[in-house]
Coordinates of C-alpha atoms in Angstrom, one line a residue:
Chain L
X1 CA 15.0 26.1 -12.2
X2 CA 11.3 26.4 -11.4
X3 CA 9.6 23.6 -9.6
X4 CA 7.7 23.3 -13.3
X5 CA 10.5 22.9 -15.1
X6 CA 11.7 20.4 -12.0
X7 CA 8.8 17.5 -12.2
X8 CA 8.3 17.9 -15.8
X9 CA 12.2 16.2 -15.6
X10 CA 11.2 14.0 -13.2
X11 CA 7.4 12.8 -15.0
X12 CA 9.9 12.1 -17.8
X13 CA 12.9 10.6 -15.7
X14 CA 10.9 8.8 -13.8
X15 CA 8.4 7.2 -16.6
X16 CA 11.2 6.6 -19.3
X17 CA 12.9 4.1 -15.7
X18 CA 9.2 2.3 -15.2
X19 CA 9.5 1.6 -19.2
X20 CA 13.3 0.4 -19.1
X21 CA 12.2 -1.7 -15.5
X22 CA 8.7 -3.1 -17.2
X23 CA 10.5 -5.1 -19.8
X24 CA 13.1 -6.4 -17.8
X25 CA 10.6 -7.6 -15.1
X26 CA 8.4 -9.0 -17.7
X27 CA 11.6 -10.6 -19.2
X28 CA 13.5 -12.1 -16.1
X29 CA 11.0 -12.5 -13.4
X30 CA 9.4 -14.5 -16.6
X31 CA 13.0 -16.6 -15.5
X32 CA 13.0 -16.4 -12.2
X33 CA 9.6 -18.0 -12.0
X34 CA 10.3 -20.6 -13.5
X35 CA 13.3 -20.9 -11.6
X36 CA 11.1 -21.0 -8.4
X37 CA 8.5 -23.5 -9.3
X38 CA 11.7 -25.7 -10.9
X39 CA 12.8 -25.2 -6.7
X40 CA 9.9 -26.4 -5.5
X41 CA 8.9 -28.8 -7.5
X42 CA 12.8 -30.6 -6.6
X43 CA 12.5 -30.6 -2.6
X44 CA 8.5 -31.7 -3.2
X45 CA 10.7 -35.2 -5.1
X46 CA 12.8 -35.3 -2.7
X47 CA 10.4 -35.1 0.5
X48 CA 8.2 -37.8 -1.1
Chain J
X1 CA -26.5 9.3 -5.6
X2 CA -29.1 11.6 -7.4
X3 CA -30.4 11.1 -11.0
X4 CA -28.1 13.9 -12.8
X5 CA -24.2 12.1 -11.0
X6 CA -26.0 8.8 -12.1
X7 CA -26.4 9.8 -15.1
X8 CA -23.0 11.2 -15.5
X9 CA -21.3 8.4 -14.3
X10 CA -22.8 6.3 -16.9
X11 CA -20.9 7.4 -19.6
X12 CA -18.2 4.8 -20.2
X13 CA -16.1 3.0 -22.6
X14 CA -17.2 -0.1 -21.0
X15 CA -18.2 -2.7 -22.4
X16 CA -19.1 -6.5 -22.7
X17 CA -15.1 -7.5 -24.0
X18 CA -13.8 -5.3 -21.1
X19 CA -16.2 -7.8 -18.5
X20 CA -15.2 -10.7 -20.8
X21 CA -11.9 -10.0 -20.5
X22 CA -11.8 -8.7 -16.0
X23 CA -13.1 -12.1 -15.9
X24 CA -10.5 -14.1 -17.8
X25 CA -7.9 -12.1 -15.7
X26 CA -10.1 -12.9 -12.6
X27 CA -10.3 -16.6 -13.1
X28 CA -7.1 -17.2 -14.7
X29 CA -5.9 -15.3 -10.8
X30 CA -7.7 -18.6 -9.1
X31 CA -6.9 -21.2 -11.1
X32 CA -2.9 -20.1 -9.8
X33 CA -3.6 -20.8 -6.0
X34 CA -5.4 -23.9 -7.4
X35 CA -2.5 -24.9 -9.2
X36 CA 0.7 -24.0 -6.5
X37 CA -1.0 -25.3 -3.8
X38 CA 0.7 -28.5 -3.6
X39 CA 4.1 -26.3 -2.6
X40 CA 2.3 -24.7 0.1
X41 CA 2.8 -27.8 3.1
X42 CA 5.6 -25.3 5.0
X43 CA 5.4 -22.2 6.8
X44 CA 8.4 -21.2 5.3
X45 CA 6.9 -21.5 1.9
X46 CA 3.4 -21.0 3.3
X47 CA 4.6 -17.5 4.5
X48 CA 7.5 -16.8 2.3
X49 CA 7.0 -18.9 -0.8
X50 CA 10.6 -20.8 0.3
X51 CA 12.9 -18.0 0.1
X52 CA 13.2 -18.9 -3.1
X53 CA 12.4 -15.8 -5.6
X54 CA 14.3 -13.8 -7.2
X55 CA 16.0 -10.1 -7.9
X56 CA 13.9 -9.6 -11.2
X57 CA 10.0 -11.8 -9.8
X58 CA 11.0 -9.9 -6.1
X59 CA 11.0 -7.2 -7.8
X60 CA 7.5 -7.7 -9.8
X61 CA 5.7 -9.1 -6.1
X62 CA 7.0 -5.8 -4.3
X63 CA 5.3 -3.7 -7.0
X64 CA 2.3 -6.1 -7.0
X65 CA 1.9 -6.2 -3.5
X66 CA 2.8 -1.9 -3.1
X67 CA 0.7 -0.8 -6.2
X68 CA -3.0 -1.2 -5.0
X69 CA -5.5 0.2 -6.0
X70 CA -6.7 2.2 -3.2
X71 CA -2.6 4.5 -3.4
X72 CA -3.8 4.7 -7.1
X73 CA -7.3 5.4 -6.1
X74 CA -5.1 8.2 -3.2
X75 CA -2.7 9.8 -4.8
X76 CA -5.2 10.0 -7.4
X77 CA -6.8 12.2 -5.5
X78 CA -3.7 14.2 -4.2
X79 CA -2.7 15.1 -8.1
X80 CA -6.4 15.9 -8.8
X81 CA -6.4 18.4 -5.3
X82 CA -2.3 19.1 -5.0
X83 CA -1.6 19.1 -8.5
X84 CA 1.8 18.1 -9.2
X85 CA 3.0 19.6 -5.9
X86 CA 1.9 15.5 -5.6
X87 CA 4.1 15.1 -6.8
X88 CA 7.2 15.3 -4.1
X89 CA 5.8 12.4 -2.1
X90 CA 6.5 9.4 -5.4
X91 CA 10.7 12.1 -5.2
X92 CA 10.6 10.1 -1.2
X93 CA 9.4 7.5 -1.9
X94 CA 11.5 6.0 -5.2
X95 CA 14.9 7.2 -3.0
X96 CA 14.3 6.7 0.6
X97 CA 13.8 2.8 -1.3
X98 CA 17.1 3.2 -3.5
X99 CA 18.2 4.0 -0.3
X100 CA 17.2 1.3 1.5
X101 CA 17.9 -0.9 -1.6
X102 CA 21.9 0.1 -1.3
X103 CA 22.1 0.9 2.5
X104 CA 20.2 -2.4 3.0
X105 CA 18.9 0.1 6.0
X106 CA 16.9 -2.6 8.6
X107 CA 15.8 -5.0 6.3
X108 CA 19.2 -6.4 5.1
X109 CA 19.5 -6.8 9.2
X110 CA 16.1 -8.1 9.1
X111 CA 17.1 -10.6 6.3
X112 CA 20.3 -11.7 7.7
X113 CA 18.7 -13.1 11.5
X114 CA 16.3 -15.3 9.4
X115 CA 12.9 -13.8 10.5
X116 CA 9.8 -14.3 8.9
X117 CA 7.9 -11.8 10.2
X118 CA 9.1 -8.3 11.9
X119 CA 7.1 -9.7 15.5
X120 CA 10.1 -12.4 14.8
X121 CA 12.8 -10.3 14.9
X122 CA 11.6 -8.7 18.2
X123 CA 11.9 -11.6 20.6
X124 CA 15.2 -13.0 18.8
X125 CA 16.3 -8.6 19.3
X126 CA 13.9 -8.3 22.9
X127 CA 12.2 -11.1 23.9
X128 CA 8.6 -12.6 24.0
X129 CA 6.7 -10.9 25.1
X130 CA 7.9 -8.0 23.1
X131 CA 7.2 -10.9 20.5
X132 CA 3.3 -11.3 20.5
X133 CA 2.9 -7.3 21.7
X134 CA 4.6 -6.1 18.8
X135 CA 2.0 -8.7 17.6
X136 CA -1.2 -7.7 18.5
X137 CA -0.2 -4.1 17.5
X138 CA 0.7 -4.5 13.9
X139 CA -2.0 -6.8 13.8
X140 CA -4.5 -4.2 15.7
X141 CA -3.8 -1.3 13.5
X142 CA -3.3 -3.7 10.6
X143 CA -6.4 -5.1 10.4
X144 CA -7.9 -1.5 11.0
X145 CA -6.0 0.4 8.3
X146 CA -7.5 -2.2 5.6
X147 CA -10.5 -2.4 6.8
X148 CA -11.8 0.8 3.9
X149 CA -10.1 -1.0 0.5
X150 CA -13.3 -2.5 -0.2
X151 CA -15.3 0.5 -0.6
X152 CA -12.8 2.8 -2.7
X153 CA -12.4 -0.5 -4.7
X154 CA -15.7 -0.5 -4.6
X155 CA -15.5 3.5 -6.2
X156 CA -12.7 3.0 -8.4
X157 CA -14.6 -0.1 -11.2
X158 CA -18.2 1.9 -10.2
X159 CA -16.3 4.9 -11.7
X160 CA -15.4 3.2 -13.9
X161 CA -18.1 0.7 -15.6
X162 CA -20.9 2.7 -14.5
X163 CA -21.6 0.3 -11.6
X164 CA -24.9 2.0 -9.9
X165 CA -23.3 2.0 -6.9
X166 CA -26.4 1.5 -4.7
X167 CA -27.2 -1.4 -6.2
X168 CA -27.0 -5.1 -5.7
X169 CA -24.8 -5.6 -8.3
X170 CA -22.0 -3.8 -6.8
X171 CA -22.5 -6.1 -3.7
X172 CA -22.5 -8.9 -5.6
X173 CA -19.4 -7.5 -8.0
X174 CA -17.7 -6.9 -4.0
X175 CA -18.3 -10.2 -2.4
X176 CA -17.8 -11.5 -5.4
X177 CA -14.2 -11.0 -5.6
X178 CA -12.8 -10.8 -2.2
X179 CA -13.9 -15.1 -1.8
X180 CA -11.7 -14.8 -5.2
X181 CA -8.9 -13.5 -3.2
X182 CA -9.1 -15.6 -0.3
X183 CA -9.8 -19.1 -2.3
X184 CA -6.1 -18.7 -3.9
X185 CA -4.6 -16.6 -0.9
X186 CA -5.4 -20.1 1.1
X187 CA -4.4 -22.2 -1.5
X188 CA -1.2 -20.7 -1.8
X189 CA 0.0 -18.5 0.4
X190 CA 3.3 -16.5 -0.5
X191 CA 3.8 -18.9 -3.7
X192 CA 0.7 -17.8 -5.5
X193 CA 0.4 -14.9 -4.3
X194 CA 3.4 -13.5 -5.6
X195 CA 3.1 -15.6 -9.4
X196 CA -0.2 -13.5 -9.5
X197 CA 1.9 -10.4 -7.8
X198 CA 4.0 -10.8 -12.3
X199 CA 0.8 -11.1 -13.9
X200 CA -0.7 -8.2 -12.3
X201 CA 2.5 -6.2 -13.2
X202 CA 3.3 -7.3 -16.4
X203 CA -0.2 -6.3 -17.3
X204 CA -0.8 -3.7 -15.1
X205 CA 2.7 -1.9 -16.4
X206 CA 1.9 -1.4 -19.3
X207 CA -2.0 -0.3 -19.2
X208 CA 0.0 2.4 -17.1
X209 CA 2.1 3.5 -19.6
X210 CA -0.4 3.9 -22.5
X211 CA -3.2 4.9 -20.5
X212 CA -0.7 8.0 -19.3
X213 CA 0.2 8.4 -23.2
X214 CA -3.6 8.4 -24.3
X215 CA -3.8 10.9 -20.9
X216 CA -1.9 13.0 -23.0
X217 CA -2.6 13.2 -26.3
X218 CA -5.6 13.7 -25.6
X219 CA -6.1 16.9 -23.7
X220 CA -1.9 17.8 -24.9
X221 CA 0.9 18.7 -22.5
X222 CA 0.2 22.2 -22.8
X223 CA -2.7 22.1 -21.6
X224 CA -2.1 20.3 -19.2
X225 CA 0.4 22.9 -17.3
X226 CA -1.3 26.0 -18.0
X227 CA -4.7 24.5 -16.8
X228 CA -3.6 24.1 -13.5
X229 CA -2.5 26.8 -13.4
X230 CA -5.2 28.7 -14.4
X231 CA -6.8 26.2 -11.3
X232 CA -4.5 25.5 -8.6
X233 CA -2.0 29.2 -8.7
X234 CA 1.4 28.4 -7.7
X235 CA 0.5 25.9 -4.8
X236 CA 0.1 23.2 -7.8
X237 CA 3.7 22.9 -8.7
X238 CA 5.6 24.5 -5.5
X239 CA 5.0 21.6 -2.6
X240 CA 6.6 24.2 -0.1
X241 CA 3.6 26.5 0.3
X242 CA 1.7 26.4 3.6
X243 CA -1.6 26.3 4.1
X244 CA -2.1 24.5 0.1
X245 CA -3.1 21.1 2.0
X246 CA 1.2 20.4 1.2
X247 CA 4.5 22.3 3.8
X248 CA 7.2 21.6 5.7
X249 CA 6.1 19.6 8.4
X250 CA 4.0 17.3 5.7
X251 CA 6.7 16.5 4.0
X252 CA 8.6 15.5 7.1
X253 CA 5.8 13.7 7.1
X254 CA 5.6 11.9 4.1
X255 CA 9.6 11.7 4.0
X256 CA 8.8 9.3 7.7
X257 CA 5.8 7.6 5.8
X258 CA 6.1 7.5 1.8
X259 CA 9.5 7.2 2.3
X260 CA 11.4 5.0 4.9
X261 CA 8.6 3.1 6.6
X262 CA 6.6 2.5 3.1
X263 CA 9.8 0.9 1.5
X264 CA 11.9 -0.7 5.3
X265 CA 8.9 -1.3 7.6
X266 CA 5.2 -1.7 6.4
X267 CA 4.9 -5.1 7.1
X268 CA 4.2 -6.0 3.4
X269 CA 7.2 -5.0 2.8
X270 CA 9.0 -6.3 4.5
X271 CA 7.6 -9.7 4.0
X272 CA 8.8 -9.7 0.5
X273 CA 12.4 -9.0 1.2
X274 CA 12.3 -11.1 3.8
X275 CA 11.1 -13.8 1.5
X276 CA 13.8 -13.4 -1.5
X277 CA 16.8 -15.6 -2.2
X278 CA 19.3 -13.8 -0.7
X279 CA 20.8 -10.6 0.6
X280 CA 21.8 -9.4 -2.6
X281 CA 18.6 -10.4 -3.8
X282 CA 17.2 -8.6 -0.9
X283 CA 19.1 -5.4 -1.6
X284 CA 19.2 -5.0 -6.1
X285 CA 15.4 -5.6 -5.5
X286 CA 14.5 -2.8 -3.5
X287 CA 17.1 -0.5 -5.9
X288 CA 15.0 -1.1 -9.3
X289 CA 12.1 -1.2 -6.8
X290 CA 12.2 2.1 -6.6
X291 CA 10.9 2.9 -10.4
X292 CA 8.3 1.5 -9.2
X293 CA 8.0 3.3 -5.4
X294 CA 8.2 6.7 -7.1
X295 CA 5.9 5.7 -10.4
X296 CA 3.5 3.8 -7.9
X297 CA 2.2 8.1 -6.4
X298 CA 3.6 9.4 -9.7
X299 CA 1.4 7.6 -12.0
X300 CA -1.8 8.0 -11.1
X301 CA -1.3 11.7 -9.5
X302 CA -0.3 12.4 -13.2
X303 CA -4.3 10.6 -14.3
X304 CA -6.0 12.9 -10.8
X305 CA -4.1 16.1 -12.3
X306 CA -4.9 15.2 -16.4
X307 CA -8.9 14.0 -14.4
X308 CA -9.0 17.5 -13.1
X309 CA -7.9 18.8 -17.1
X310 CA -10.8 17.1 -18.0
X311 CA -13.1 18.4 -16.2
X312 CA -12.8 21.9 -16.0
X313 CA -11.1 22.5 -19.2
X314 CA -12.9 20.2 -22.0
X315 CA -16.0 20.3 -23.7
X316 CA -16.6 16.5 -23.2
X317 CA -15.8 16.6 -19.8
X318 CA -17.9 19.6 -19.4
X319 CA -21.2 18.4 -17.4
X320 CA -18.6 17.0 -14.9
X321 CA -17.8 20.3 -13.6
X322 CA -21.0 21.6 -11.4
X323 CA -20.9 17.8 -10.0
X324 CA -18.1 18.4 -8.5
X325 CA -17.6 21.6 -8.1
X326 CA -21.1 22.8 -7.7
X327 CA -21.5 26.6 -7.8
X328 CA -21.3 29.0 -4.9
X329 CA -24.9 29.2 -3.3
X330 CA -26.5 25.6 -4.5
X331 CA -26.8 23.7 -1.8
X332 CA -26.1 20.5 -3.9
X333 CA -22.7 19.0 -2.2
X334 CA -20.2 18.5 -4.5
X335 CA -19.2 14.8 -5.7
X336 CA -16.3 12.5 -3.6
X337 CA -12.8 13.5 -6.0
X338 CA -12.0 10.3 -5.4
X339 CA -14.7 9.5 -8.6
X340 CA -12.7 11.7 -10.5
X341 CA -10.4 9.6 -11.6
X342 CA -12.6 6.6 -12.8
X343 CA -14.8 8.9 -14.3
X344 CA -11.8 10.6 -16.2
X345 CA -9.9 7.1 -17.3
X346 CA -14.2 5.6 -18.2
X347 CA -14.3 8.0 -20.6
X348 CA -11.0 9.0 -22.5
X349 CA -9.7 5.2 -23.4
X350 CA -10.9 2.6 -25.7
X351 CA -12.8 -0.9 -25.3
X352 CA -10.7 -3.5 -24.8
X353 CA -7.8 -1.3 -23.2
X354 CA -10.4 -0.8 -20.5
X355 CA -10.8 -3.9 -19.9
X356 CA -7.3 -4.7 -19.7
X357 CA -6.2 -1.5 -17.0
X358 CA -9.4 -2.3 -15.3
X359 CA -8.4 -6.1 -14.8
X360 CA -5.1 -4.3 -13.7
X361 CA -6.6 -2.7 -12.1
X362 CA -8.6 -5.2 -10.0
X363 CA -5.9 -7.0 -9.5
X364 CA -4.1 -4.0 -7.8
X365 CA -7.0 -4.6 -6.0
X366 CA -6.9 -8.0 -5.2
X367 CA -3.0 -8.3 -4.9
X368 CA -3.0 -5.6 -1.8
X369 CA -6.4 -7.5 0.0
X370 CA -3.9 -11.2 -0.5
X371 CA -0.2 -9.2 0.6
X372 CA -2.3 -7.4 3.5
X373 CA -4.2 -11.0 4.8
X374 CA -1.0 -13.3 4.2
X375 CA 1.0 -10.3 5.7
X376 CA -1.4 -10.4 9.0
X377 CA -3.5 -13.6 9.6
X378 CA 0.4 -15.1 9.7
X379 CA 1.5 -12.4 12.2
X380 CA -0.7 -13.8 14.4
X381 CA -0.6 -17.2 13.6
X382 CA 3.7 -17.1 14.4
X383 CA 3.9 -14.3 16.8
X384 CA 0.9 -14.0 18.3
X385 CA -1.3 -17.6 18.8
X386 CA 2.3 -19.7 18.4
X387 CA 4.4 -18.7 21.0
X388 CA 1.5 -17.6 23.7
X389 CA 1.3 -21.9 23.2
X390 CA 2.2 -24.1 25.2
X391 CA 1.5 -27.3 23.0
X392 CA 3.8 -27.6 20.7
X393 CA 1.8 -26.0 17.0
X394 CA 2.5 -28.5 14.1
X395 CA 3.3 -27.0 10.1
X396 CA -0.3 -28.1 9.3
X397 CA -1.9 -27.1 12.6
X398 CA 0.0 -23.4 12.1
X399 CA -1.0 -24.0 8.0
X400 CA -4.9 -24.6 8.7
X401 CA -4.8 -21.6 11.1
X402 CA -3.1 -19.0 8.8
X403 CA -5.7 -20.8 6.0
X404 CA -9.3 -19.7 9.7
X405 CA -7.7 -16.7 10.2
X406 CA -7.7 -15.7 6.6
X407 CA -11.3 -16.6 5.8
X408 CA -12.1 -14.5 9.5
X409 CA -10.7 -11.2 8.0
X410 CA -12.9 -11.7 4.2
X411 CA -15.7 -12.0 6.9
X412 CA -14.5 -8.5 8.4
X413 CA -13.4 -6.6 5.3
X414 CA -16.6 -7.5 4.0
X415 CA -18.7 -6.0 7.2
X416 CA -17.0 -3.2 7.2
X417 CA -17.3 -1.5 3.1
X418 CA -20.7 -2.8 3.2
X419 CA -22.0 -1.5 6.4
X420 CA -20.1 0.5 7.7
X421 CA -21.6 3.7 7.9
X422 CA -18.6 5.8 9.6
X423 CA -17.9 9.9 8.4
X424 CA -14.2 10.1 8.4
X425 CA -12.1 10.5 5.2
X426 CA -11.1 7.4 4.3
X427 CA -7.6 8.8 3.9
X428 CA -6.6 10.5 7.3
X429 CA -8.7 6.8 8.7
X430 CA -5.8 4.7 7.0
X431 CA -3.4 6.8 7.5
X432 CA -3.7 7.5 11.3
X433 CA -4.5 3.5 12.0
X434 CA -1.8 2.5 10.0
X435 CA 0.9 5.1 12.2
X436 CA -0.5 3.1 15.5
X437 CA 1.3 0.1 14.0
X438 CA 4.2 1.7 12.2
X439 CA 5.5 5.0 14.7
X440 CA 6.9 2.9 17.0
X441 CA 7.8 0.2 15.2
X442 CA 9.7 2.2 13.3
X443 CA 11.5 3.0 16.5
X444 CA 11.6 -0.1 17.9
X445 CA 13.3 -2.2 14.5
X446 CA 15.6 1.0 13.9
X447 CA 17.3 0.8 17.6
X448 CA 16.8 -2.1 17.9
X449 CA 19.0 -3.1 15.0
X450 CA 21.6 -0.3 15.4
X451 CA 21.6 1.0 18.7
X452 CA 23.3 -2.4 20.6
X453 CA 22.0 -0.7 24.3
X454 CA 18.0 -0.8 23.5
X455 CA 16.5 -3.0 25.5
X456 CA 13.3 -4.6 25.8
X457 CA 11.7 -2.1 28.8
X458 CA 13.1 0.5 25.8
X459 CA 10.6 -2.0 23.5
X460 CA 8.0 -1.3 24.9
X461 CA 7.6 2.1 25.3
X462 CA 8.9 3.0 22.2
X463 CA 5.4 0.1 20.2
X464 CA 2.8 1.5 23.1
X465 CA 3.4 5.7 22.4
X466 CA 2.4 4.4 18.9
X467 CA -1.9 4.7 20.7
X468 CA -0.9 7.8 20.5
X469 CA -1.6 8.4 16.6
X470 CA -5.5 7.7 17.8
X471 CA -4.8 11.3 18.9
X472 CA -5.4 11.7 14.9
X473 CA -8.5 10.8 14.6
X474 CA -11.2 13.9 13.6
X475 CA -13.4 13.2 16.3
X476 CA -10.7 12.1 19.0
X477 CA -9.1 15.7 17.9
X478 CA -12.8 17.5 18.0
X479 CA -12.8 15.9 22.3
X480 CA -9.4 16.8 23.2
X481 CA -9.1 20.6 21.6
X482 CA -6.9 19.7 19.0
X483 CA -9.5 21.1 16.3
X484 CA -11.6 23.8 17.2
X485 CA -15.0 25.8 15.7
X486 CA -13.5 28.2 15.1
X487 CA -17.1 30.0 13.4
X488 CA -19.9 27.7 12.6
X489 CA -18.9 25.6 10.2
X490 CA -15.3 26.2 10.2
X491 CA -12.7 24.6 12.4
X492 CA -8.9 24.8 13.0
X493 CA -6.4 23.1 13.0
X494 CA -4.3 23.3 16.2
X495 CA -2.6 20.8 15.0
X496 CA -2.6 18.5 12.3
X497 CA -2.3 14.8 11.4
X498 CA 1.2 14.7 10.1
X499 CA 2.6 17.1 13.0
X500 CA 0.9 14.5 15.1
X501 CA 2.3 11.7 13.4
X502 CA 5.9 13.7 13.5
X503 CA 5.3 13.5 17.0
X504 CA 4.1 11.2 18.1
X505 CA 7.6 9.3 16.6
X506 CA 9.0 12.3 18.6
X507 CA 8.3 10.5 20.8
X508 CA 8.1 6.8 20.3
X509 CA 12.3 7.5 20.2
X510 CA 12.7 9.5 23.1
X511 CA 11.0 6.7 25.2
X512 CA 12.7 4.2 23.6
X513 CA 15.9 6.1 24.8
X514 CA 15.5 6.5 28.1
X515 CA 13.5 3.2 28.9
X516 CA 16.9 1.0 27.7
X517 CA 18.9 3.5 29.7
X518 CA 16.4 3.4 32.5
X519 CA 16.2 -0.8 32.9
X520 CA 18.8 -2.3 30.5
X521 CA 18.4 -6.1 29.6
X522 CA 20.8 -8.3 31.6
X523 CA 24.3 -9.0 29.0
X524 CA 22.7 -11.9 26.7
X525 CA 26.0 -15.1 26.3
X526 CA 27.1 -15.4 22.9
X527 CA 24.8 -17.9 21.8
X528 CA 21.5 -15.9 22.2
X529 CA 24.0 -12.8 20.7
X530 CA 22.9 -9.0 20.0
X531 CA 20.9 -8.7 16.4
X532 CA 21.9 -5.1 15.9
X533 CA 24.6 -4.1 13.8

């Protein structure tokens, strides 16, 4: 395998994985944001 | 900057609509800071988001922090000068982060110890003095390290928007950006930092992918590789060739820095790990983040390579060739190649998309600043001031002091970037200043976690060994004879910076082991326990 072929495979592979990760983080990260804010809010109400 | 350069830089697709996109994004960031201010009452919430960060949000914030504009700029420069051979760094970063995710190397035990900062671990594992010394070294190296971030950010803005680099406007843009970062960081602490990181991830990840696709479609997949062959030869692909800026010692140094230290020791990354909900979530965060740890280098390298192809092999970029590569015999100095990527992006992307990319990049710029501000200021409060105080230090006072320190650091960064006229290469400056902290900390953390015999004295010697990295600075290298003038204007390095870094790590390791064996700590009781696993 040549260096050029190796870097082509690495580039296509990593960028494809990153595209998948971007979709997952956008959707599931929003869920985490909601959960974190909900917990912080309930903690705040308990303190009051 | 001369007139021809200014004229070439002003030929950008950045328009008023793009300015509006950037402004809306920035206002949104400040609004987030204001919205979450009420949750930032305790230190755990202020600097650790109450340890309530889930896996996916953790991946977003880890990426947001580590994918800074300064990283994008220097990586693009590396791609521009080193071609595809630079890709080895991205591979190392990704694989090392995956290794940390699978094994929990260093960060797992730190999360288990329920500490908020690395020096806090030093106290739990060793003693209060090591915590304070470790904290001072961390802040010293870290704050110096971020001194030129604003300068790099300004170069990106100049390149993309065509703003005059020596005009008043740019200075005010820099001041404005910094003020906005200071507002939302001081108000909302880690919670607002994490939320803005999430927004940044969404904007930037899609922007990176679309811009990369457009670069390939504009230049042509085969032409990119052919041009690198023509311009750089085998060295543009093979990183093991010595004398081309890479080579085996460089690869080994990258394994330590971009690999293990970048993911498991660098405080801003570790602070994200310590904010995670559980150790399991932390490991998942690292496994998934391994992709973005690779991408944060890979895509900017590729953009740098594309900039090289654009400038040297397309008619649209022909006017830039003489600026970046002055013909032999010309008295004109070549334009700093840090400008190559932003100029390329400014010319190939259409309006709106360029606004989104610029907003994403400025977001990256801001998120690095906010994370660094928060990280170093919390170390000053928690690990230097609090342990040295004899009186009790209330939570309210700690949060207040952290906010004051953040504002002071903002002043320092502004001063350093606008008025400092040092002549060093910025990347070397950053590697050396960062190395003062991380060469010693890497050894002390690793041995502190995994070697039960590691003692406080060994830790002290290991940390102090990091100061040897100062030898990596060019003026010091020249002063001590590590860089000699072989012929007028030609300098030869006796030891390269990567070699000095590796030697420093080695010395730190030897001193830590010898110091621990010579002066072991008294055995700790069961109640205190030994945090080494």
